[in-house]
XYZ file of C-alpha atoms in Angstrom:
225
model
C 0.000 0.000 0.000
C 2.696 2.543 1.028
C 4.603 1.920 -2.051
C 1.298 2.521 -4.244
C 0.990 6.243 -2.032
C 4.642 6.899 -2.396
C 4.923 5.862 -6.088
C 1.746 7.963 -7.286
C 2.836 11.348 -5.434
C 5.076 12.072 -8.526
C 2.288 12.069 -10.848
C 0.293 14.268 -9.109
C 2.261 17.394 -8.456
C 6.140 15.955 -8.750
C 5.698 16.248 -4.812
C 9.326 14.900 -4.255
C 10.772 18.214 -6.279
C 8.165 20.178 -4.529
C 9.454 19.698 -1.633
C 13.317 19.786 -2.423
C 12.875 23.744 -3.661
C 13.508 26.185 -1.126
C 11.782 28.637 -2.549
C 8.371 27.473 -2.705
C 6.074 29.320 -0.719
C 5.421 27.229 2.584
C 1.408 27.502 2.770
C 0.759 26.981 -1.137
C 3.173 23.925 -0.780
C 0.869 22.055 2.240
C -1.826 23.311 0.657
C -1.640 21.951 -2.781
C 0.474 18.695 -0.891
C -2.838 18.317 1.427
C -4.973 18.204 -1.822
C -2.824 15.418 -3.379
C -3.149 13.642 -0.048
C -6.881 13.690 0.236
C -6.986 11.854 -3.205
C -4.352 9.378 -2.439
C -6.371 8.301 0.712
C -9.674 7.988 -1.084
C -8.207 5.954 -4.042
C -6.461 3.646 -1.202
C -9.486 3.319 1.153
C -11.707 2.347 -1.478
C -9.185 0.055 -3.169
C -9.061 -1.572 0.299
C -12.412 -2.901 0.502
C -12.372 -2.150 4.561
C -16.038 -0.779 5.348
C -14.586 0.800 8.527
C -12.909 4.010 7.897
C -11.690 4.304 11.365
C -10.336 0.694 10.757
C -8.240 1.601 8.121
C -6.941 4.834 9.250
C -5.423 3.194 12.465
C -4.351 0.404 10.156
C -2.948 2.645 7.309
C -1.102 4.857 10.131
C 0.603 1.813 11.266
C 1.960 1.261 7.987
C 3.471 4.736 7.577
C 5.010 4.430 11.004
C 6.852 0.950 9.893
C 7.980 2.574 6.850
C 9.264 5.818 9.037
C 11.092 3.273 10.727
C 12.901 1.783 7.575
C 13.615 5.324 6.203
C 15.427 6.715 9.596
C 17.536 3.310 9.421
C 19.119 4.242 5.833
C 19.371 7.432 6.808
C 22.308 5.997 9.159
C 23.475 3.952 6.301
C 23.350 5.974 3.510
C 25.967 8.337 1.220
C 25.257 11.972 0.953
C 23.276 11.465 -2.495
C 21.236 8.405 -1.320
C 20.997 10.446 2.264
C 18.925 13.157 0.223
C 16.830 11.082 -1.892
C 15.608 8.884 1.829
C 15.273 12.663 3.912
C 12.737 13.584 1.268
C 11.269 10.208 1.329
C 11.352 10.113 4.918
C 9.570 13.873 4.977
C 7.148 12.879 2.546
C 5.969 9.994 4.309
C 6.255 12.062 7.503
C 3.653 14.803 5.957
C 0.950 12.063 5.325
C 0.746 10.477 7.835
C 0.218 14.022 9.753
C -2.280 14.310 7.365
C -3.922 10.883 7.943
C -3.820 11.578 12.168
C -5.544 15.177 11.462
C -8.519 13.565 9.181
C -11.779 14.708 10.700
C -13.025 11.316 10.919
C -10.391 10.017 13.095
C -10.903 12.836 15.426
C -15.008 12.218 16.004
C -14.625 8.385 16.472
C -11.654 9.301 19.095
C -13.913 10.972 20.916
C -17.056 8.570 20.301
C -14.865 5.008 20.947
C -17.812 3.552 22.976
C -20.786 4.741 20.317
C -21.381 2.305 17.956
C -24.063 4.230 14.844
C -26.518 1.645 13.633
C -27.975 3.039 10.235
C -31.457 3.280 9.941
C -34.274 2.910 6.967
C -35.222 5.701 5.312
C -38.663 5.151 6.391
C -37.547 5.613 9.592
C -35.518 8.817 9.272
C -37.522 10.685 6.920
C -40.355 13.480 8.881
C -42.780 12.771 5.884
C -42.404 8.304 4.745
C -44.855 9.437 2.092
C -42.278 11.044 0.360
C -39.359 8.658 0.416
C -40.785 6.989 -3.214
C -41.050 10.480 -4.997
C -37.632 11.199 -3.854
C -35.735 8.017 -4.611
C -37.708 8.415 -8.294
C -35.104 11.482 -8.931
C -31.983 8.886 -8.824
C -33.496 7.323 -11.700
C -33.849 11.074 -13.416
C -30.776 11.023 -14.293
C -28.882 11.144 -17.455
C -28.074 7.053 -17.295
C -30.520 5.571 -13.982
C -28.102 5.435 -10.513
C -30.495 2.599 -9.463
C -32.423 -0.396 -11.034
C -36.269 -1.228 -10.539
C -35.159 -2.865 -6.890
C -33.527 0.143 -6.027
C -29.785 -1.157 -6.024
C -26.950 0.889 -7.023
C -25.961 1.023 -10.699
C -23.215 3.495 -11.054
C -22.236 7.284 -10.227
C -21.753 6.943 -6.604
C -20.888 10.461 -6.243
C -24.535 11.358 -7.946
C -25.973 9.653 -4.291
C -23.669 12.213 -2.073
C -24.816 14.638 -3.833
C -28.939 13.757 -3.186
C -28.062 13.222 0.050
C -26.727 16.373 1.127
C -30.207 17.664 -0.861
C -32.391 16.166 1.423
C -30.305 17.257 3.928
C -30.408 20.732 3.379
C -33.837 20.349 2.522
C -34.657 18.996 5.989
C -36.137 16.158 4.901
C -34.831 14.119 7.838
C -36.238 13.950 11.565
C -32.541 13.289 12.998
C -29.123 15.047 12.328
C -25.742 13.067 11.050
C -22.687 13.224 13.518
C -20.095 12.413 10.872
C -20.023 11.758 6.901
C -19.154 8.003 8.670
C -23.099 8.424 9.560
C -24.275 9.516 6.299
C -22.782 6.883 4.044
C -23.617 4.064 6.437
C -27.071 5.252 5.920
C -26.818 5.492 2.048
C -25.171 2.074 2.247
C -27.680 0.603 4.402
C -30.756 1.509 1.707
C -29.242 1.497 -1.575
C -27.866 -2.281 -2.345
C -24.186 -2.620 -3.724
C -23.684 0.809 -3.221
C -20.618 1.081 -0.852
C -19.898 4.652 -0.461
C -17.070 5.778 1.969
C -17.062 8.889 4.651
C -14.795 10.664 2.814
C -16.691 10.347 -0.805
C -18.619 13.191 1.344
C -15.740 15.466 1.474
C -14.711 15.467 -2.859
C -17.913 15.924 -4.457
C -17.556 15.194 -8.285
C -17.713 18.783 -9.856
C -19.564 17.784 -12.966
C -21.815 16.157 -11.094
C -22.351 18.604 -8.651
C -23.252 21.366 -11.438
C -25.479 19.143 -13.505
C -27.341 18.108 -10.104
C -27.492 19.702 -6.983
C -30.111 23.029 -7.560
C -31.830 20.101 -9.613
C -32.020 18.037 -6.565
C -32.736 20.754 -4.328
C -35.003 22.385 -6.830
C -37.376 19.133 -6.970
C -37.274 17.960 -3.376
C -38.561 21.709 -2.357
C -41.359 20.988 -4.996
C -41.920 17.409 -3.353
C -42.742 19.080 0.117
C -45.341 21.798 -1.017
């Protein structure tokens, strides 16, 4: 896994050189380094099949910290050349794993280690059940249906975030969501095969977000009058 994260930093913004120039101005650096991050985690946590985010961060973490370990030993080992090539390694790997601890999600479930979140059925969350068909219906209006007659998931995962966070703002729900953990357990736990992650919540697809979310928003506010 850590060679997959280390190997695909180069590709997205030559990180290793990025952080080798002196000049580079500090905050755009972690800023557009924290950005490359956030997609490397997705890609990883969704190629790991792990339904528990928390799960995988403490497991990915431990990873990083093994690999720390391997990079401070050649650093003992090492000529000058070699020395510079495993520092920048070392601070990469360093950087991520910052990143990793600082996540959001790791943070709430700290705090929450004796809550265990048990989704719930949409007609159980929503303030009007009568509704629940009507709104479902707009996943199939869609330029290629996100669901099949049973209501399982058929593609554009990122399409369901964004109908969530609809009926969200539309206050279509009689409870609130403690974490994006919450939200796609509860997309999960409806839509068949659909297998969302916390953090699809926090990288909305942009084309989908334009061709859909006043549409969303638009229709649900027409559903409730």
């Amino acid at each position: 896994m850590i060679e997959d994260i280390l190997k695909d930093m180069k590709p997205f913004t030559d990180v290793l050189e990025f952080f080798n120039t002196p000049d580079k101005d500090p905050y755009n650096r972690t800023a557009k380094t924290a950005n490359d991050f956030e997609k490397i985690y997705k890609r990883e946590f969704d190629k790991s099949q792990i339904s528990d985010e928390v799960f995988f961060q403490k497991h990915l973490i431990n990873i990083i910290e093994e690999k720390e370990n391997i990079y401070e030993s050649y650093l003992k080992t090492t000529k000058q050349r070699a020395w510079r090539e495993n520092a920048t390694t070392l601070e990469l790997i360093y950087n991520f794993k910052q990143w990793v601890i600082n996540n959001p999600i790791i943070e709430t479930q700290t705090q929450k280690e004796n809550y265990t979140f048990i989704p719930k059925g949409f007609n159980e969350i929503f303030i009007n059940p009568i509704l629940i068909n009507d709104c479902i219906e707009l996943l199939r209006d869609t330029e290629k249906p996100c669901i099949n007659d049973e209501n399982g998931f058929l593609r554009h995962k990122g399409i369901f975030i964004i109908w969530f966070n609809a009926l969200e703002a539309k206050k279509m729900f009689n409870c609130s969501f403690g974490s994006d953990f919450e939200r796609a357990a509860t997309l999960n736990k409806n839509f068949a095969e659909l297998n969302v992650s916390g953090s699809s919540f926090r990288s909305e697809n942009k084309r989908a977000t334009e061709l859909y979310k006043n549409h969303f928003e638009r229709e649900i506010s027409t559903l409730k009058h």
